[in-house]
CSV table of C-alpha atoms in Angstrom, one decimal:
chain,number,residue,atom,x,y,z
I,1072,UNK,CA,362.8,-20.4,41.1
I,1073,UNK,CA,362.8,-22.1,44.5
I,1074,UNK,CA,362.8,-25.8,44.0
I,1075,UNK,CA,361.6,-27.8,47.1
I,1076,UNK,CA,362.5,-31.5,47.0
I,1077,UNK,CA,362.4,-32.3,50.7
I,1078,UNK,CA,359.1,-33.3,52.4
I,1079,UNK,CA,357.1,-30.2,53.3
I,1080,UNK,CA,353.8,-31.5,54.5
I,1081,UNK,CA,352.2,-34.9,55.2
I,1082,UNK,CA,348.7,-35.0,53.6
I,1083,UNK,CA,346.7,-38.1,54.8
I,1084,UNK,CA,344.2,-39.6,52.3
I,1085,UNK,CA,341.6,-42.3,52.5
I,1086,UNK,CA,340.7,-43.5,49.0
I,1087,UNK,CA,341.6,-43.3,45.3
I,1088,UNK,CA,338.9,-42.8,42.8
I,1089,UNK,CA,338.0,-41.9,39.2
I,1090,UNK,CA,336.8,-38.5,38.3
I,1091,UNK,CA,333.4,-38.4,36.6
I,1092,UNK,CA,332.3,-34.8,36.3
I,1093,UNK,CA,332.5,-31.3,37.8
I,1094,UNK,CA,329.0,-30.3,38.7
I,1095,UNK,CA,329.9,-26.7,39.7
I,1096,UNK,CA,332.8,-24.7,41.0
I,1097,UNK,CA,332.9,-26.5,44.3
I,1098,UNK,CA,331.3,-29.9,43.6
I,1099,UNK,CA,332.4,-32.9,41.6
I,1100,UNK,CA,331.4,-36.5,41.1
I,1101,UNK,CA,334.0,-39.3,41.7
I,1102,UNK,CA,333.6,-43.1,41.4
I,1103,UNK,CA,335.2,-44.9,44.3
I,1104,UNK,CA,335.8,-48.6,43.9
I,1105,UNK,CA,333.5,-50.6,46.2
I,1106,UNK,CA,331.4,-47.5,47.1
I,1107,UNK,CA,330.1,-46.1,43.9
I,1108,UNK,CA,329.7,-42.5,42.6
I,1109,UNK,CA,329.9,-39.9,45.4
I,1110,UNK,CA,329.8,-36.1,45.7
I,1111,UNK,CA,333.2,-34.6,46.5
I,1112,UNK,CA,334.1,-31.1,47.6
I,1113,UNK,CA,336.5,-29.3,45.2
I,1114,UNK,CA,338.5,-26.7,47.3
I,1115,UNK,CA,340.1,-24.9,44.4
I,1116,UNK,CA,338.5,-21.9,42.6
I,1117,UNK,CA,340.4,-22.5,39.3
I,1118,UNK,CA,338.9,-24.2,36.3
I,1119,UNK,CA,341.4,-27.1,36.4
I,1120,UNK,CA,340.2,-28.0,32.9
I,1121,UNK,CA,343.3,-29.9,31.9
I,1122,UNK,CA,343.4,-31.7,35.2
I,1123,UNK,CA,339.9,-32.7,36.3
I,1124,UNK,CA,338.8,-34.6,33.2
I,1125,UNK,CA,336.6,-37.7,33.1
I,1126,UNK,CA,338.5,-40.9,33.9
I,1127,UNK,CA,341.4,-39.1,35.6
I,1128,UNK,CA,342.6,-40.7,38.8
I,1129,UNK,CA,342.1,-38.7,42.0
I,1130,UNK,CA,342.9,-39.0,45.7
I,1131,UNK,CA,340.3,-38.2,48.3
I,1132,UNK,CA,340.1,-37.5,52.0
I,1133,UNK,CA,337.1,-38.6,54.1
I,1134,UNK,CA,335.5,-35.8,56.0
I,1135,UNK,CA,333.0,-35.9,58.9
I,1136,UNK,CA,330.7,-33.2,60.1
I,1137,UNK,CA,327.0,-32.5,60.0
I,1138,UNK,CA,327.5,-29.1,58.4
I,1139,UNK,CA,329.2,-30.5,55.4
I,1140,UNK,CA,327.4,-31.1,52.1
I,1141,UNK,CA,329.8,-33.8,51.1
I,1142,UNK,CA,331.6,-36.6,53.0
I,1143,UNK,CA,334.6,-36.4,50.7
I,1144,UNK,CA,337.2,-33.8,49.8
I,1145,UNK,CA,339.4,-33.8,46.7
I,1146,UNK,CA,343.1,-33.7,47.4
I,1147,UNK,CA,345.0,-34.3,44.1
I,1148,UNK,CA,344.5,-35.5,40.6
I,1149,UNK,CA,346.9,-37.5,38.3
I,1150,UNK,CA,348.2,-35.8,35.1
I,1151,UNK,CA,350.2,-38.2,33.1
I,1152,UNK,CA,352.6,-39.9,35.6
I,1153,UNK,CA,352.4,-37.0,38.1
I,1154,UNK,CA,350.0,-36.1,41.0
I,1155,UNK,CA,348.9,-32.4,41.1
I,1156,UNK,CA,347.6,-30.9,44.3
I,1157,UNK,CA,344.1,-29.4,43.7
I,1158,UNK,CA,343.2,-28.3,47.2
I,1159,UNK,CA,344.0,-24.7,48.2
I,1160,UNK,CA,343.4,-25.5,51.8
I,1161,UNK,CA,347.0,-26.7,52.1
I,1162,UNK,CA,348.6,-23.7,50.5
I,1163,UNK,CA,349.0,-21.7,53.8
I,1164,UNK,CA,350.7,-24.7,55.4
I,1165,UNK,CA,353.2,-25.1,52.5
I,1166,UNK,CA,353.8,-21.3,52.5
I,1167,UNK,CA,354.5,-21.3,56.2
I,1168,UNK,CA,357.1,-24.0,55.8
I,1169,UNK,CA,358.8,-22.0,53.1
I,1170,UNK,CA,358.9,-18.9,55.2
I,1171,UNK,CA,360.1,-20.7,58.3
I,1172,UNK,CA,362.9,-22.6,56.6
I,1173,UNK,CA,364.9,-19.8,55.1
I,1174,UNK,CA,363.7,-19.7,51.5
I,1175,UNK,CA,363.2,-15.9,51.7
I,1176,UNK,CA,366.4,-15.1,53.7
I,1177,UNK,CA,366.6,-11.6,52.2
I,1178,UNK,CA,363.5,-10.5,54.1
I,1179,UNK,CA,365.5,-10.4,57.4
I,1180,UNK,CA,365.3,-12.4,60.6
I,1181,UNK,CA,361.6,-13.4,61.1
I,1182,UNK,CA,360.2,-12.4,64.5
I,1183,UNK,CA,356.5,-13.2,63.9
I,1184,UNK,CA,354.2,-14.6,61.3
I,1185,UNK,CA,350.6,-13.3,61.3
I,1186,UNK,CA,348.2,-15.2,59.1
I,1187,UNK,CA,345.2,-13.7,57.3
I,1188,UNK,CA,346.0,-10.0,58.0
I,1189,UNK,CA,343.6,-7.3,56.9
I,1190,UNK,CA,344.9,-4.3,55.0
I,1191,UNK,CA,342.8,-1.8,53.1
I,1192,UNK,CA,340.0,-3.7,51.4
I,1193,UNK,CA,341.9,-7.0,51.3
I,1194,UNK,CA,342.9,-9.8,53.6
I,1195,UNK,CA,346.4,-11.0,52.6
I,1196,UNK,CA,347.7,-14.4,53.5
I,1197,UNK,CA,350.5,-13.3,55.8
I,1198,UNK,CA,352.1,-10.4,57.5
I,1199,UNK,CA,355.7,-11.1,58.6
I,1200,UNK,CA,357.5,-9.0,61.1
I,1201,UNK,CA,361.2,-9.1,60.8
I,1202,UNK,CA,364.0,-7.4,62.8
I,1203,UNK,CA,364.0,-4.6,60.1
I,1204,UNK,CA,360.8,-4.9,58.0
I,1205,UNK,CA,357.1,-5.5,57.7
I,1206,UNK,CA,356.5,-8.0,54.9
I,1207,UNK,CA,353.0,-8.5,53.4
I,1208,UNK,CA,352.5,-11.8,51.6
I,1209,UNK,CA,350.0,-13.2,49.2
I,1210,UNK,CA,350.2,-16.9,48.2
I,1211,UNK,CA,348.9,-18.2,44.8
I,1212,UNK,CA,348.6,-21.9,43.8
I,1213,UNK,CA,349.5,-22.6,40.2
I,1214,UNK,CA,348.1,-25.8,38.7
I,1215,UNK,CA,348.2,-24.9,35.0
I,1216,UNK,CA,351.1,-25.6,32.6
I,1217,UNK,CA,351.4,-24.9,28.9
I,1218,UNK,CA,354.3,-27.0,27.7
I,1219,UNK,CA,357.1,-26.4,30.1
I,1220,UNK,CA,355.7,-23.1,31.3
I,1221,UNK,CA,353.7,-22.8,34.5
I,1222,UNK,CA,351.1,-20.1,34.3
I,1223,UNK,CA,348.5,-18.4,36.6
I,1224,UNK,CA,345.6,-18.0,36.7
I,1225,UNK,CA,343.5,-20.6,34.9
I,1226,UNK,CA,340.4,-18.5,35.4
I,1227,UNK,CA,339.7,-14.8,35.8
I,1228,UNK,CA,340.5,-13.7,39.3
I,1229,UNK,CA,339.3,-10.2,40.2
I,1230,UNK,CA,340.2,-11.0,43.9
I,1231,UNK,CA,343.7,-12.0,42.9
I,1232,UNK,CA,344.1,-8.7,40.9
I,1233,UNK,CA,342.9,-6.7,44.0
I,1234,UNK,CA,345.5,-8.5,46.2
I,1235,UNK,CA,348.3,-7.6,43.8
I,1236,UNK,CA,347.1,-4.0,43.7
I,1237,UNK,CA,347.2,-3.9,47.5
I,1238,UNK,CA,350.8,-5.1,47.4
I,1239,UNK,CA,351.8,-2.4,45.0
I,1240,UNK,CA,350.4,0.2,47.4
I,1241,UNK,CA,352.2,-1.4,50.3
I,1242,UNK,CA,355.5,-1.2,48.5
I,1243,UNK,CA,354.8,2.5,47.6
I,1244,UNK,CA,354.3,3.2,51.3
I,1245,UNK,CA,357.6,1.7,52.3
I,1246,UNK,CA,356.8,-1.9,53.4
I,1247,UNK,CA,357.8,-5.0,51.5
I,1248,UNK,CA,355.3,-6.8,49.3
I,1249,UNK,CA,355.8,-10.5,48.3
I,1250,UNK,CA,353.9,-12.9,46.1
I,1251,UNK,CA,354.7,-16.6,46.5
I,1252,UNK,CA,353.6,-18.7,43.6
I,1253,UNK,CA,353.3,-22.4,44.6
I,1254,UNK,CA,353.7,-24.4,41.4
I,1255,UNK,CA,352.1,-27.9,41.5
I,1256,UNK,CA,353.3,-29.0,38.0
I,1257,UNK,CA,356.8,-30.4,38.2
I,1258,UNK,CA,357.8,-30.6,34.5
I,1259,UNK,CA,358.1,-26.9,34.1
I,1260,UNK,CA,361.1,-24.6,33.6
I,1261,UNK,CA,359.6,-21.1,34.2
I,1262,UNK,CA,356.6,-19.2,35.2
I,1263,UNK,CA,354.6,-16.4,33.6
I,1264,UNK,CA,351.2,-14.7,34.3
I,1265,UNK,CA,348.4,-15.9,32.0
I,1266,UNK,CA,347.7,-13.0,29.7
I,1267,UNK,CA,345.3,-15.1,27.5
I,1268,UNK,CA,342.9,-16.0,30.4
I,1269,UNK,CA,343.1,-12.9,32.6
I,1270,UNK,CA,344.9,-10.0,30.9
I,1271,UNK,CA,343.9,-7.6,33.7
I,1272,UNK,CA,345.6,-9.7,36.4
I,1273,UNK,CA,348.6,-10.3,34.2
I,1274,UNK,CA,349.1,-6.6,33.5
I,1275,UNK,CA,348.9,-5.8,37.2
I,1276,UNK,CA,351.3,-8.6,38.0
I,1277,UNK,CA,353.9,-7.2,35.6
I,1278,UNK,CA,353.3,-3.7,37.0
I,1279,UNK,CA,353.9,-5.1,40.5
I,1280,UNK,CA,357.3,-6.5,39.5
I,1281,UNK,CA,358.3,-3.1,38.1
I,1282,UNK,CA,357.1,-1.4,41.3
I,1283,UNK,CA,359.3,-3.6,43.5
I,1284,UNK,CA,356.9,-6.3,44.7
I,1285,UNK,CA,359.1,-9.4,45.3
I,1286,UNK,CA,358.0,-12.5,43.3
I,1287,UNK,CA,359.0,-16.0,44.5
I,1288,UNK,CA,358.1,-19.2,42.7
I,1289,UNK,CA,358.4,-22.7,44.3
I,1290,UNK,CA,357.9,-26.1,42.6
I,1291,UNK,CA,356.0,-28.4,45.0
I,1292,UNK,CA,356.4,-32.2,44.4
I,1293,UNK,CA,353.8,-34.7,45.5
């Protein structure tokens, strides 16, 4: 497990608040002191059931733009004494830092990083061209912990399953496939796929390991 303790990314924020309710997958209600209850955008497809609970403390970013439905975006939520990132928009930036700073040295000398690369019926997060290999990468953000075990996903993800299947095919054709699991719960000792919530994804994930897809986990501190 890769353990990052140095600063990776600066995330500006504008206000703290208290979580009220999750209206739907992408919309929540938060009470901001001095402002009142506002709609906030939730940029995370997971359930976040043990994180976004009434009265939990959250951090928000103010957003401008006429095309937006909300003026606020959720950044993180407090679980116990720890802040947990609940905004998948930052995942690619964190992953790029990992890739550029030698945390996957065995992949070879990186020549080029191509984000959002189409292959087959999927768009994977990155294609890396090294001096010797083509490396296809998918990044997953893990916010769920059961005891000291980080686990993904916290909701059924047919899209995630399809990405892993694509990586298996990539490896079978001779390229390198890599899954990076960004873990946002710091009091964990290991990671495993979540068979209880999504057994289909978990089964394909285990198959990917056996087929030679590389798995890297990285604990991210806020």
